[in-house]
XYZ file of C-alpha atoms in Angstrom:
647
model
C -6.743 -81.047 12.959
C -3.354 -81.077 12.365
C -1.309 -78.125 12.073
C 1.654 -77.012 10.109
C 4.180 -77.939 12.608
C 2.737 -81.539 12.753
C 2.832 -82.027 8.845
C 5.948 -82.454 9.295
C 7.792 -84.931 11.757
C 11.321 -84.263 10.633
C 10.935 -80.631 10.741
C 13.854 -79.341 13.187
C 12.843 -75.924 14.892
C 15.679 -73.683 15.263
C 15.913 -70.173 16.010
C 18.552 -67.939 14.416
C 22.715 -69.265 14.843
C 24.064 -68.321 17.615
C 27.234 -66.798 15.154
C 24.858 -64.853 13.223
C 24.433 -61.503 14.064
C 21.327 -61.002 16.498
C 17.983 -60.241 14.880
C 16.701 -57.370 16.149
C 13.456 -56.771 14.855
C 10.300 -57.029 17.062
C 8.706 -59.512 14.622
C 11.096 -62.164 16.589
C 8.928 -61.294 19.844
C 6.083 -63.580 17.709
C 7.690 -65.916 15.486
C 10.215 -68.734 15.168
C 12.170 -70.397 12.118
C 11.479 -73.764 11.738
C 12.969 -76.334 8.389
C 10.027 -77.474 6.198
C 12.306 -79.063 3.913
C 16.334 -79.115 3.093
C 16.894 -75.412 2.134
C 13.500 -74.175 2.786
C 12.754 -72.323 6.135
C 9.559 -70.885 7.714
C 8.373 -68.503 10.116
C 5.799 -69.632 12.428
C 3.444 -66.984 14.488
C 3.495 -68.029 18.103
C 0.307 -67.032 18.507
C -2.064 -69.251 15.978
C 1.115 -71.044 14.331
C 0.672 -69.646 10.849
C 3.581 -70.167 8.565
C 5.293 -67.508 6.335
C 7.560 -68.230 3.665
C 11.226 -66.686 5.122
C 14.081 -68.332 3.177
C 14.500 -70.898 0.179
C 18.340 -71.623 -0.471
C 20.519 -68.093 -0.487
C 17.322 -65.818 -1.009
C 15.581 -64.348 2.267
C 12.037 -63.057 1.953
C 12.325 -60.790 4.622
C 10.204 -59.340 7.175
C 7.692 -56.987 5.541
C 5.087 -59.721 5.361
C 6.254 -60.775 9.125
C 5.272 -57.476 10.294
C 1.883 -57.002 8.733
C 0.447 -59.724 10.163
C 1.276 -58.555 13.176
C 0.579 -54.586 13.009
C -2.209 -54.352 11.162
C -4.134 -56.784 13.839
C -4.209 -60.018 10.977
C -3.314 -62.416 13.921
C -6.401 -64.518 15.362
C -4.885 -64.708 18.551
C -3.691 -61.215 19.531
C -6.652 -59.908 18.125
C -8.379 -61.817 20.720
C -5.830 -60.731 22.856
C -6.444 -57.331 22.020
C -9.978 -57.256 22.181
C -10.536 -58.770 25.704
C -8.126 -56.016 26.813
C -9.847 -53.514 25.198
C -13.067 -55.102 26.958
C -11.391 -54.733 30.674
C -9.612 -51.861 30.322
C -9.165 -49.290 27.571
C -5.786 -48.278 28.201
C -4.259 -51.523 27.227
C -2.173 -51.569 23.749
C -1.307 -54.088 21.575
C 1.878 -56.115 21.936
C 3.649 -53.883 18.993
C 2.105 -50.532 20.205
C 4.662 -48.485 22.743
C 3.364 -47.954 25.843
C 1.195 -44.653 26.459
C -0.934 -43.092 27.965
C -2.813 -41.620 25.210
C -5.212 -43.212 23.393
C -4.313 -46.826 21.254
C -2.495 -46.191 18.422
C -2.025 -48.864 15.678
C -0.141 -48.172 12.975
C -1.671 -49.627 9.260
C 0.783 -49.079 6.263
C 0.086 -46.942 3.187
C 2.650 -47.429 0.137
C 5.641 -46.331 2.206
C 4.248 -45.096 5.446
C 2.194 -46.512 8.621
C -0.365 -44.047 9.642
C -0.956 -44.160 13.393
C -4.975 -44.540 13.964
C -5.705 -42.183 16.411
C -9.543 -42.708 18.160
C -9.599 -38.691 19.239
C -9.743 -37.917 15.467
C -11.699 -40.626 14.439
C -14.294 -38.932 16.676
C -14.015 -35.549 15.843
C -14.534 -36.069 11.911
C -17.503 -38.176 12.666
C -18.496 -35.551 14.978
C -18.388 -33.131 11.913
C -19.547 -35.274 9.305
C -23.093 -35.378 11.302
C -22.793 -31.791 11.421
C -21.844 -31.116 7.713
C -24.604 -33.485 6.901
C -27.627 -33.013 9.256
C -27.335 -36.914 10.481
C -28.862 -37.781 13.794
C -26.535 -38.395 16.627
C -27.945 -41.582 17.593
C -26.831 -43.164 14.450
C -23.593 -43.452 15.736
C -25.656 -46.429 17.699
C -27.307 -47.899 14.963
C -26.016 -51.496 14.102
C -25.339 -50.792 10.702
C -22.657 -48.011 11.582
C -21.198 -49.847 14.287
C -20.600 -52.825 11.967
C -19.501 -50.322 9.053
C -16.533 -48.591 11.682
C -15.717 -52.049 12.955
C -15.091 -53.231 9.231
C -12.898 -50.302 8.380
C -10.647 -50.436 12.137
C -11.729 -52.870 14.718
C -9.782 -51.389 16.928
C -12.247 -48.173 17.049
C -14.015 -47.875 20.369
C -17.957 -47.552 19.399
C -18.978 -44.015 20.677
C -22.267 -43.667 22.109
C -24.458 -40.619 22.084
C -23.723 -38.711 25.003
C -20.543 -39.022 23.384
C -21.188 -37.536 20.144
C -23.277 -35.297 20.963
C -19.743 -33.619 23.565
C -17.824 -34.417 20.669
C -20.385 -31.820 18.240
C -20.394 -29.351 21.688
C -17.197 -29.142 21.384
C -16.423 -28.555 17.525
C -19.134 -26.080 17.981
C -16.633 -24.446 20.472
C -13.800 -24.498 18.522
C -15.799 -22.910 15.838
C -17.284 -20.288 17.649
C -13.852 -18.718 18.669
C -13.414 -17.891 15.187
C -16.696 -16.145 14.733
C -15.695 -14.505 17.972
C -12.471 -13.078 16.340
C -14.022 -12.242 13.113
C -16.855 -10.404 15.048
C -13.837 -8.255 17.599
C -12.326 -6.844 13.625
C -15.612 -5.194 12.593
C -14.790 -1.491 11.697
C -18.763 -0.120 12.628
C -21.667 -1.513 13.705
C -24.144 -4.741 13.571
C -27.065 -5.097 11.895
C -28.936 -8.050 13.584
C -31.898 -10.107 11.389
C -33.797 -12.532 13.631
C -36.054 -15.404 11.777
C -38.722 -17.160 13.916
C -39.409 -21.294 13.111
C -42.032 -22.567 14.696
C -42.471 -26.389 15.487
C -44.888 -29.009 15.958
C -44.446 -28.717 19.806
C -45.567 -25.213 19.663
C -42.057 -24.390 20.790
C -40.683 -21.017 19.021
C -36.594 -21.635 17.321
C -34.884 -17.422 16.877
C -32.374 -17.244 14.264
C -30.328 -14.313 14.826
C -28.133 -13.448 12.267
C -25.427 -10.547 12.248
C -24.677 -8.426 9.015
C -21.826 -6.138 9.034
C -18.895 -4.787 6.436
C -15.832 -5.516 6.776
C -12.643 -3.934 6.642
C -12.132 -4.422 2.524
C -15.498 -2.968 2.483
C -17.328 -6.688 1.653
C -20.565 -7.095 3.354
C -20.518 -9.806 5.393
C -22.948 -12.543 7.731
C -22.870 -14.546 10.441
C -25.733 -16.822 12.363
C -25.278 -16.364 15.975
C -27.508 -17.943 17.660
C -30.452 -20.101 17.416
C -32.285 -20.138 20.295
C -35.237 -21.759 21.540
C -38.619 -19.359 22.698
C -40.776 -21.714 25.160
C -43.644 -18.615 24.425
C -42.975 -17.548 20.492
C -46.225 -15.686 20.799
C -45.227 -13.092 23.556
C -44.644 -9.874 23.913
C -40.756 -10.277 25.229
C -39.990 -13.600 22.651
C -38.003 -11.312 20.034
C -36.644 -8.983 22.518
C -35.106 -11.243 25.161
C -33.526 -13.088 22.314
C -31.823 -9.994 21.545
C -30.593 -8.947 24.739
C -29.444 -12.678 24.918
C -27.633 -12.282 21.769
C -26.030 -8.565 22.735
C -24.693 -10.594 25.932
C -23.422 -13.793 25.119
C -21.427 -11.745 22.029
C -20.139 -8.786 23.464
C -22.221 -6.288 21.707
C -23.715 -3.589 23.845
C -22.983 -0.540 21.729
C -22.593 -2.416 18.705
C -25.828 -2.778 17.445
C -27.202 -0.749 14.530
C -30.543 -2.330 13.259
C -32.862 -5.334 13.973
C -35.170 -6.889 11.389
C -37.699 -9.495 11.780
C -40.441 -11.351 9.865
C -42.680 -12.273 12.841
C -45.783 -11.233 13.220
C -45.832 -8.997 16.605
C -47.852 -6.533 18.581
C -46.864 -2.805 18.627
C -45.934 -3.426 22.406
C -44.102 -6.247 21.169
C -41.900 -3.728 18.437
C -41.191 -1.278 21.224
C -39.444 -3.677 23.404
C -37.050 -4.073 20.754
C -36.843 -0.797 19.743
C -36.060 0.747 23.778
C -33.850 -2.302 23.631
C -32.201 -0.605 20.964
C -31.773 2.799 22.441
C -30.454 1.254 25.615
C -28.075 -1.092 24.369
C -26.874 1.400 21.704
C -27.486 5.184 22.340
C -27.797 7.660 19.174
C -28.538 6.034 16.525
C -32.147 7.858 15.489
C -34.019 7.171 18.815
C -34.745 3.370 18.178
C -36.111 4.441 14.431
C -33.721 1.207 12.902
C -36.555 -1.569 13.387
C -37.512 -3.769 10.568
C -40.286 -4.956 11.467
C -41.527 -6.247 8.105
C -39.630 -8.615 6.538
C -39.227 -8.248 2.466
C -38.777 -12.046 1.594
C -42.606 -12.186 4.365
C -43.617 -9.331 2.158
C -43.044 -10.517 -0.866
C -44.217 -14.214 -0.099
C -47.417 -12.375 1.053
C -47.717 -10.700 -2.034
C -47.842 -14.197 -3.815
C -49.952 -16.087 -1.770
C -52.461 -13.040 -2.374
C -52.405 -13.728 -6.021
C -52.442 -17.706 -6.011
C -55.306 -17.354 -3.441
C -57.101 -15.459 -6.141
C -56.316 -18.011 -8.797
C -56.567 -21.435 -7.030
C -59.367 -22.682 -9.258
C -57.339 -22.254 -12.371
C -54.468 -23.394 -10.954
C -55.769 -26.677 -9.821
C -57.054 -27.122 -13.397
C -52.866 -25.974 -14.805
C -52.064 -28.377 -11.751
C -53.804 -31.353 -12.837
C -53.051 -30.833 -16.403
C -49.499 -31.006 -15.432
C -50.030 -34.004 -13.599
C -51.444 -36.155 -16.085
C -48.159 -35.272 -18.711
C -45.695 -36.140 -15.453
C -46.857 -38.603 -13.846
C -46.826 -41.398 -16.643
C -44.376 -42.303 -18.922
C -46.296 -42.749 -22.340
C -48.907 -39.609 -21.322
C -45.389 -37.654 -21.148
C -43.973 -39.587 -24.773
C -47.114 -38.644 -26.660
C -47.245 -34.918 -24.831
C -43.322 -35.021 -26.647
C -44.152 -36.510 -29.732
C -47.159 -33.271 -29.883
C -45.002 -30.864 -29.166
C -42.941 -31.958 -32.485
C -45.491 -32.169 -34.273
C -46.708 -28.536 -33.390
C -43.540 -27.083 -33.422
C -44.098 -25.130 -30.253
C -40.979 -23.364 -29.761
C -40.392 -23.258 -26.167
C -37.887 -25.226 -24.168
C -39.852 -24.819 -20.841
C -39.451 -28.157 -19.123
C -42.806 -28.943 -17.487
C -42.576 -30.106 -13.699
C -45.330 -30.352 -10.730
C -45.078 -27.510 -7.591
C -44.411 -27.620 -4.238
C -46.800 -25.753 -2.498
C -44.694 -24.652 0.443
C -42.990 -22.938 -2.010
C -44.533 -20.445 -4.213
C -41.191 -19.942 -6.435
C -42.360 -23.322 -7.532
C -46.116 -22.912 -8.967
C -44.818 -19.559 -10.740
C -42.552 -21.659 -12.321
C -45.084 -24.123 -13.424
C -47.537 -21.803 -14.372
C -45.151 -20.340 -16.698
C -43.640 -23.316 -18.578
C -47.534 -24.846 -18.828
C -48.568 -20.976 -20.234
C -45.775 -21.458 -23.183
C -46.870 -25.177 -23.668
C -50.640 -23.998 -23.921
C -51.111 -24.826 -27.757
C -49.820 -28.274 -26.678
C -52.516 -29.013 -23.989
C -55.287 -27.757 -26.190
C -54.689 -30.302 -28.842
C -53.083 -32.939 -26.220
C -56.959 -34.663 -26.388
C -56.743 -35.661 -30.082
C -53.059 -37.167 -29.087
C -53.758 -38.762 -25.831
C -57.214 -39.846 -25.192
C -56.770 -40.027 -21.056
C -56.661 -36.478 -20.821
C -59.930 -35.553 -20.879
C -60.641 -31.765 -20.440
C -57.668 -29.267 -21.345
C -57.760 -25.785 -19.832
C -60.510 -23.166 -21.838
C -58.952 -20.086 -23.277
C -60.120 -18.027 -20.169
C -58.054 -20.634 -18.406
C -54.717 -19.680 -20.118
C -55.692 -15.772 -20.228
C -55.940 -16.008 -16.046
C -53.101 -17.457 -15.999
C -51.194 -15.351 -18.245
C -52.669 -13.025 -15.642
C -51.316 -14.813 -12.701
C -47.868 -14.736 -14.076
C -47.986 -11.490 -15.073
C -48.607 -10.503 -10.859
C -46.076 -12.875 -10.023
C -43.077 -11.663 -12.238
C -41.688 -8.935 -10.704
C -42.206 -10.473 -7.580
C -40.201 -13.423 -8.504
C -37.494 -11.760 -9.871
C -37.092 -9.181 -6.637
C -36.977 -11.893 -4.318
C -34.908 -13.970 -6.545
C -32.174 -10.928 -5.778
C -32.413 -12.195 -2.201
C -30.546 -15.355 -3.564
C -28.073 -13.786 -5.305
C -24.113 -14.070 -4.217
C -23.468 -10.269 -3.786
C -25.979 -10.350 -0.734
C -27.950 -7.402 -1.823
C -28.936 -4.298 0.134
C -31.375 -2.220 0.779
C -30.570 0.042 -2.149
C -31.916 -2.719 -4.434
C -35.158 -3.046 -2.568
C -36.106 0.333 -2.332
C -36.309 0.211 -6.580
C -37.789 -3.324 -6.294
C -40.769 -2.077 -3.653
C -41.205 1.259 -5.483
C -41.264 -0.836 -9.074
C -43.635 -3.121 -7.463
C -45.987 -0.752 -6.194
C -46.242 1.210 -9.498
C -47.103 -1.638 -11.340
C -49.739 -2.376 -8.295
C -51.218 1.147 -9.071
C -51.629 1.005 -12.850
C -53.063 -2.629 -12.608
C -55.737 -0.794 -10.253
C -56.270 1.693 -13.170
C -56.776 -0.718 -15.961
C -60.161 -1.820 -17.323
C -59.881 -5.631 -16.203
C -61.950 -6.107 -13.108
C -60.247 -9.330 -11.930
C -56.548 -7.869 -12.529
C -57.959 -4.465 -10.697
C -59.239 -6.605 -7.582
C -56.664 -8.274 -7.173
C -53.929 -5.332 -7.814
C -56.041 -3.562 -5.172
C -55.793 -6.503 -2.245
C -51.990 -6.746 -2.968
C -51.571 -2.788 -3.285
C -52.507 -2.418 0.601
C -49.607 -4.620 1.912
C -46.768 -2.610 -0.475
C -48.403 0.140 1.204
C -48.105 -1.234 4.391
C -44.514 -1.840 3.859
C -43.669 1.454 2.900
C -45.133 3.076 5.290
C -43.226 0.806 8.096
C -39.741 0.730 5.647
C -39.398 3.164 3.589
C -36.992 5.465 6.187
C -34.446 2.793 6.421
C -35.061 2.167 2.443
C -34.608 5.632 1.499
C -31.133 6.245 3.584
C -29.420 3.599 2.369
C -30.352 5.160 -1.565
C -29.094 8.399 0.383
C -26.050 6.568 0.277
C -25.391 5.908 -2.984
C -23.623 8.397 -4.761
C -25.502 7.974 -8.268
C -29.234 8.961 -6.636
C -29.131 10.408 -3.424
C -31.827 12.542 -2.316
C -33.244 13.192 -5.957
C -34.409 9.857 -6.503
C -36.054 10.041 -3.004
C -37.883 13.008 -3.723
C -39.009 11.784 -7.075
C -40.095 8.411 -6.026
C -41.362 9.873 -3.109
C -44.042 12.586 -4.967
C -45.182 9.409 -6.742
C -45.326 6.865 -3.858
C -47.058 9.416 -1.330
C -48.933 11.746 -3.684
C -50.002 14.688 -1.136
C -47.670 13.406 1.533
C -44.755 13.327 -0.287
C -43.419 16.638 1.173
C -43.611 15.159 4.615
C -42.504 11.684 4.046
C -39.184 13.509 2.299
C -38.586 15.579 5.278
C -38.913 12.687 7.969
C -35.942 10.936 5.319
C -33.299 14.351 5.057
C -34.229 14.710 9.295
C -33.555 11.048 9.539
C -30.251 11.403 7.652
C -28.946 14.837 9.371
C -29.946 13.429 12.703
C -27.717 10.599 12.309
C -24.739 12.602 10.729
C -25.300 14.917 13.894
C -24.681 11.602 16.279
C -21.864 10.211 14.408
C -20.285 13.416 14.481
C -20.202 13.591 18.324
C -19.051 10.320 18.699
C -15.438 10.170 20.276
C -12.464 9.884 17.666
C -10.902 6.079 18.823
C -7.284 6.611 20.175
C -4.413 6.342 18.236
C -1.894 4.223 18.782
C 1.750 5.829 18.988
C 3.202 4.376 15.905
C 0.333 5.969 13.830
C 0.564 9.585 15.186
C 2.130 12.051 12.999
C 1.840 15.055 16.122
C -0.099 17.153 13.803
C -3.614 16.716 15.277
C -3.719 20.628 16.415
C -2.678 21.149 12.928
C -6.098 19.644 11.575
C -7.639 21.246 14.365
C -6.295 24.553 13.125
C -7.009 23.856 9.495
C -11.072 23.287 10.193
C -11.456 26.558 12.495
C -9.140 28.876 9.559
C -11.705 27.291 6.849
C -14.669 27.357 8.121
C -14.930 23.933 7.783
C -16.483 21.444 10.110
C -17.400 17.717 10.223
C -21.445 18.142 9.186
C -20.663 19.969 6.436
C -19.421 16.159 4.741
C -22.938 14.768 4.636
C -24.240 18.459 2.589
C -20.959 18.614 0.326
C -21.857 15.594 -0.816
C -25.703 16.094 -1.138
C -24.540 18.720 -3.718
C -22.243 17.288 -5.720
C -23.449 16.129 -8.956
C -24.522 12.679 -9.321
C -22.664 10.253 -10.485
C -23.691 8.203 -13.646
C -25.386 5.113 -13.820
C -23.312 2.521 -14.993
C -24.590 -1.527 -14.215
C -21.217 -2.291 -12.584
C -21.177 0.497 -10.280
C -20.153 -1.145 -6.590
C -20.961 1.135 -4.081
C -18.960 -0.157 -1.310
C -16.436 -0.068 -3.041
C -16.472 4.028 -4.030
C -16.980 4.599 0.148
C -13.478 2.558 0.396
C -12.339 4.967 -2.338
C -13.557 7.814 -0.819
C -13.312 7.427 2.875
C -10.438 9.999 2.992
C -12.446 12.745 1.864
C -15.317 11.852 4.139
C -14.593 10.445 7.314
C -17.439 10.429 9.409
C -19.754 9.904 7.028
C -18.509 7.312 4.794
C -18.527 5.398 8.824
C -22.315 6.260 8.692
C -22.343 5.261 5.320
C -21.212 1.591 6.604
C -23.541 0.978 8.626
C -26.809 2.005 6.757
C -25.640 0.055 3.672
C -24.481 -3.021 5.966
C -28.583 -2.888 6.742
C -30.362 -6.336 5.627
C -33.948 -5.769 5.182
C -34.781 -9.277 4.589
C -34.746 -12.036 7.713
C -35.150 -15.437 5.492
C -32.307 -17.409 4.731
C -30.784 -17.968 1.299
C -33.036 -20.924 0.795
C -36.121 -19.829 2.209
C -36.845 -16.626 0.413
C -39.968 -18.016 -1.394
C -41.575 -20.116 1.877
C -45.597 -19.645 2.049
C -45.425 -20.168 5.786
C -42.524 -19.635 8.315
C -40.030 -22.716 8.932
C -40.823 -25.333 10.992
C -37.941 -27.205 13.253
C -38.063 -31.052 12.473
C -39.484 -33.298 15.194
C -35.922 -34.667 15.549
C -34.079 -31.710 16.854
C -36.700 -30.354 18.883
C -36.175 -34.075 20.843
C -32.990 -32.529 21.724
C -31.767 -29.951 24.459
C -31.788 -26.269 23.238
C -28.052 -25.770 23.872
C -27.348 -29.358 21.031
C -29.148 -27.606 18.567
C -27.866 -24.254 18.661
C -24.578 -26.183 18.427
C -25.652 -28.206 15.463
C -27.196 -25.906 13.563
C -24.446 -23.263 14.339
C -21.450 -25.023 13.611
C -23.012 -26.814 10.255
C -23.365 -23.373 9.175
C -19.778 -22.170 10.226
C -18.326 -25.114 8.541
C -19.712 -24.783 5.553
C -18.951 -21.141 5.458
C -14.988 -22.519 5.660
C -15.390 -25.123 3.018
C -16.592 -22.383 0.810
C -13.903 -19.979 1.746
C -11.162 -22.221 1.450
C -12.429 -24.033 -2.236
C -12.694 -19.899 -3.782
C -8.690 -19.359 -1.981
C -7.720 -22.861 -3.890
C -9.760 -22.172 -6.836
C -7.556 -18.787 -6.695
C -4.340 -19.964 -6.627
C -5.212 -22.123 -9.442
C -6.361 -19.354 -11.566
C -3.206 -17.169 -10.597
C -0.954 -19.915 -11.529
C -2.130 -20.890 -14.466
């Protein structure tokens, strides 16, 4: 085939006059000028003889064009070139690239500016993008990728996945360092929550995550670890995890409380509460164990009640399934509706049974849509037998039960990360409920009142110390509202029960009152510490007296906004030591289930994919997805912020 240069035979190659002023860009390293034609010259690439216009009588296209096809890799042959260098040794550049040690650098041109690809970040974003996203490493070996990253730079190196899965070790590192500082700035203590997955390999996955308030008096969380239990079901599973968690973070001293929703032996509890004492001396003996979960309780609770009513839910079920699973059934169940004038906007959808949230939902929106599905078989003639009337009342039943549970978990989901305070009315409201349902005259609501009655109990008895010092805490009930819920909870026991809670709270006030003042730095001293010293002894004033001057002052009213955090920030001048008790108990979570797991019939299982991998990868994975998110989120409210201030 004949190329450009051999078109044409009078062509005269030159290169530039000698009297004209030297050319100094690098493009001359690849081309020469050659005459097409009288007043028309070309540059030719030396390396697959190309031609590119370069002047036509007085005008000069110049060298823009020149250099693309040489920078941005365009060139047949030092691609090749490039290509079996990268193939022998990675180190080699292309021609235009400046020598370096680092990795290969090309530089691609945006508007006015060449970016310079760098292979080091190329990896790390992928590295985070299969974080972000929950991808499998080994797709970074699947053909289709490779072929994608080769079409967008050819000159990225294909990373394999011992190499992804350093690069994700390693942006779990980075990330970890600023857990680490946000962790060392903590004012008081750590309450841990630790949530067991189990898998398919019978392997046992701990989710330890650390609540605390910070120092503007915002609660805060952090997941710590996730680490892998070869034994879930013994006695030491929760407890070394734990002491592996105090260790690898620093936090002998530190800790507060532990909560858990795994089912575990009283030996098993007392492990973890000596832990406790050991690790973290006078705080109430060990009493700060959670070893009842509220999102387990509440899911409990539910699966009670749809237990009772899984006949007439597989009837709702079906009924459902008939309207949603075919377009016309669904157009006529429309066109009924209409006609009927049913006034709800209930939007009917099928459940997932993993997730109870879901069937409450269904059973509700099918309840308000009842008249429809009763006259659906004139309409429709598949549907062949509508719920009966006792149907719909057992179901209006069902919901009924499942309300208040619903909407206290639902609190579990909520932004302001809710604490115990709002529990303690959601358990006591759920219980009274329990014990009038008992009362009434229906047998079937009475049974099954009675069946979910014994686990609130259970709860109570196991949470309701913890419960009732954080409402200590809150200026607007204090002790009253334990000693009124209390005489209706425990009936004869109520004296007792309130005792064990003002003993509980003195005890603590007691400890925190012996613990040593931390050391001032020299800038902050004013010299007037005997001064203070003098001023308690002359009045007759001392430290414990905070926690009763405050029992007795009135309580304050109760307004919907009220933020209690925020009135111990307020009020931490006139009470010291305990608005630092009153940190920690309200920093207490009492639930172990993450944000999107509150309403799980059964604990979390850990996909068959990660539990291919080594512990250490998926601690990192899930870790750092979590941390990164957390930063996303942060940094969209700072920009969405700045935005609002500006405007």
């Amino acid at each position: 085939m004949e190329t450009a240069m051999e078109v044409y035979n009078d062509v005269e190659m030159t290169t530039p006059p000698i009297k004209r002023r030297k050319k100094k860009s690098k493009v001359w390293e690849h081309f020469t000028i050659g005459v097409t034609e009288p007043g028309c010259r070309r540059a030719f690439c030396k390396g697959c003889n190309q031609s590119f216009a370069y002047s036509s009588g007085t005008k000069v296209a110049g060298t823009s064009h020149l250099k693309r096809h040489i920078d941005k890799g365009t060139c047949p042959a030092l691609l090749h070139h490039t290509h079996d260098n990268n193939d022998n040794d990675n180190s080699q550049q292309m021609m235009t690239t400046p020598k370096s040690d680092h990795t290969p650098r090309r530089r691609y041109r945006t508007q006015n500016t060449y970016v310079p690809f760098d292979q080091d970040k190329c990896r790390h974003e992928i590295a985070k993008m299969i974080i972000m996203h929950d991808y499998p490493l080994h797709m970074v070996e699947h053909p289709g990728f490779v072929s994608f990253v080769q079409a967008l730079h050819p000159q990225f190196d294909n990373v394999s996945f011992n190499n992804v899965q350093g690069d994700c070790v390693a942006t779990y590192l980075s990330e970890k360092q600023n857990v680490i500082k946000s962790l060392e700035g903590i004012p008081g203590r750590l309450c841990l929550t630790l949530d067991m997955w189990t898998s398919k390999l019978t392997l046992g996955y701990v989710f330890i995550t650390g609540h605390f308030i910070d120092s503007d008096w915002k609660i805060q969380k952090k997941l710590l670890n996730v680490l892998m239990e070869p034994y879930p079901e013994s006695e030491e599973a929760l407890s070394l995890a734990v002491s592996n968690c105090v260790s690898e973070w620093g936090l002998e001293g530190k800790l507060f409380s532990v909560a858990f929703n795994h089912p575990t032996s009283k030996t098993a509890v007392e492990n973890i509460r000596s832990l406790l004492c050991v690790r973290n001396p006078g705080v109430l003996d060990g009493q700060l164990v959670i070893g009842n979960c509220v999102a387990r309780t509440f899911s409990g609770l539910a699966k009670d009640a749809l237990e009772k009513g899984k006949d007439v839910i597989k009837k709702i079920r079906d009924s459902v399934k008939h309207v949603k699973t075919s377009e016309s059934h669904e157009e006529r169940f429309v066109e009924l509706k209409e006609q009927l004038q049913v006034p709800s906007d209930k939007v009917l959808c099928l459940d997932d049974k993993t997730q109870w949230n879901t069937t409450y939902n269904m059973l509700v929106a099918a309840s308000e849509l009842k008249e429809v599905f009763s006259c659906l078989d004139t309409a429709d003639p598949d549907f062949k037998q509508p719920p009966s009337a006792e149907d719909w009342r057992l179901v209006e039943s069902l919901c009924t039960f499942l309300k208040p549970l619903y909407e206290a978990a639902s609190t579990l989901q909520s932004s302001g990360n809710p604490s115990a305070v709002t529990f303690f009315h959601e358990v006591w409201k759920t219980q009274s409920d329990l014990s009038r349902a008992i009362a009434g005259e229906d047998p079937y609501v009475a049974g099954l009142a009675k069946t979910m009655k014994e686990k609130v109990d259970k709860y109570w008895r196991e949470c309701s110390l913890v419960l009732a010092m954080a409402v200590v805490m809150d200026p607007r009930f204090k002790m009253k509202l334990v000693e009124f819920s209390f005489s209706k909870i425990f009936g004869e026991d109520a004296g007792k029960n309130i005792k064990t809670v003002d003993d509980g709270i003195h005890e603590l006030f007691n400890e925190y009152m012996a613990l040593p003042e931390p050391l001032k730095p020299a800038s902050e001293a004013d010299g007037l510490s005997d001064f203070d010293n003098y001023i308690l002894e002359t009045t007759g004033q001392n430290l414990k007296s905070e926690l009763d001057q405050y029992l007795d002052e009135t309580l304050l009213p109760r307004v919907q906004e009220f933020d209690v955090l925020d009135w111990w920030k307020q009020n931490k001048l006139k009470y010291p030591t305990l608005c630092k008790m009153a940190r920690d108990i309200l920093s207490i979570s009492v639930s172990a289930a993450a944000f999107d797991y509150v309403f799980d019939m059964e604990p979390r299982e850990m996909d068959e994919y990660k539990t291919s991998l080594r512990p250490e990868t998926v601690e990192a994975l899930i870790c750092a997805r979590e941390w990164l998110l957390e930063s996303d989120a942060s940094s969209q409210q700072m920009s969405s912020a700045v935005v609002n201030a500006e405007a």
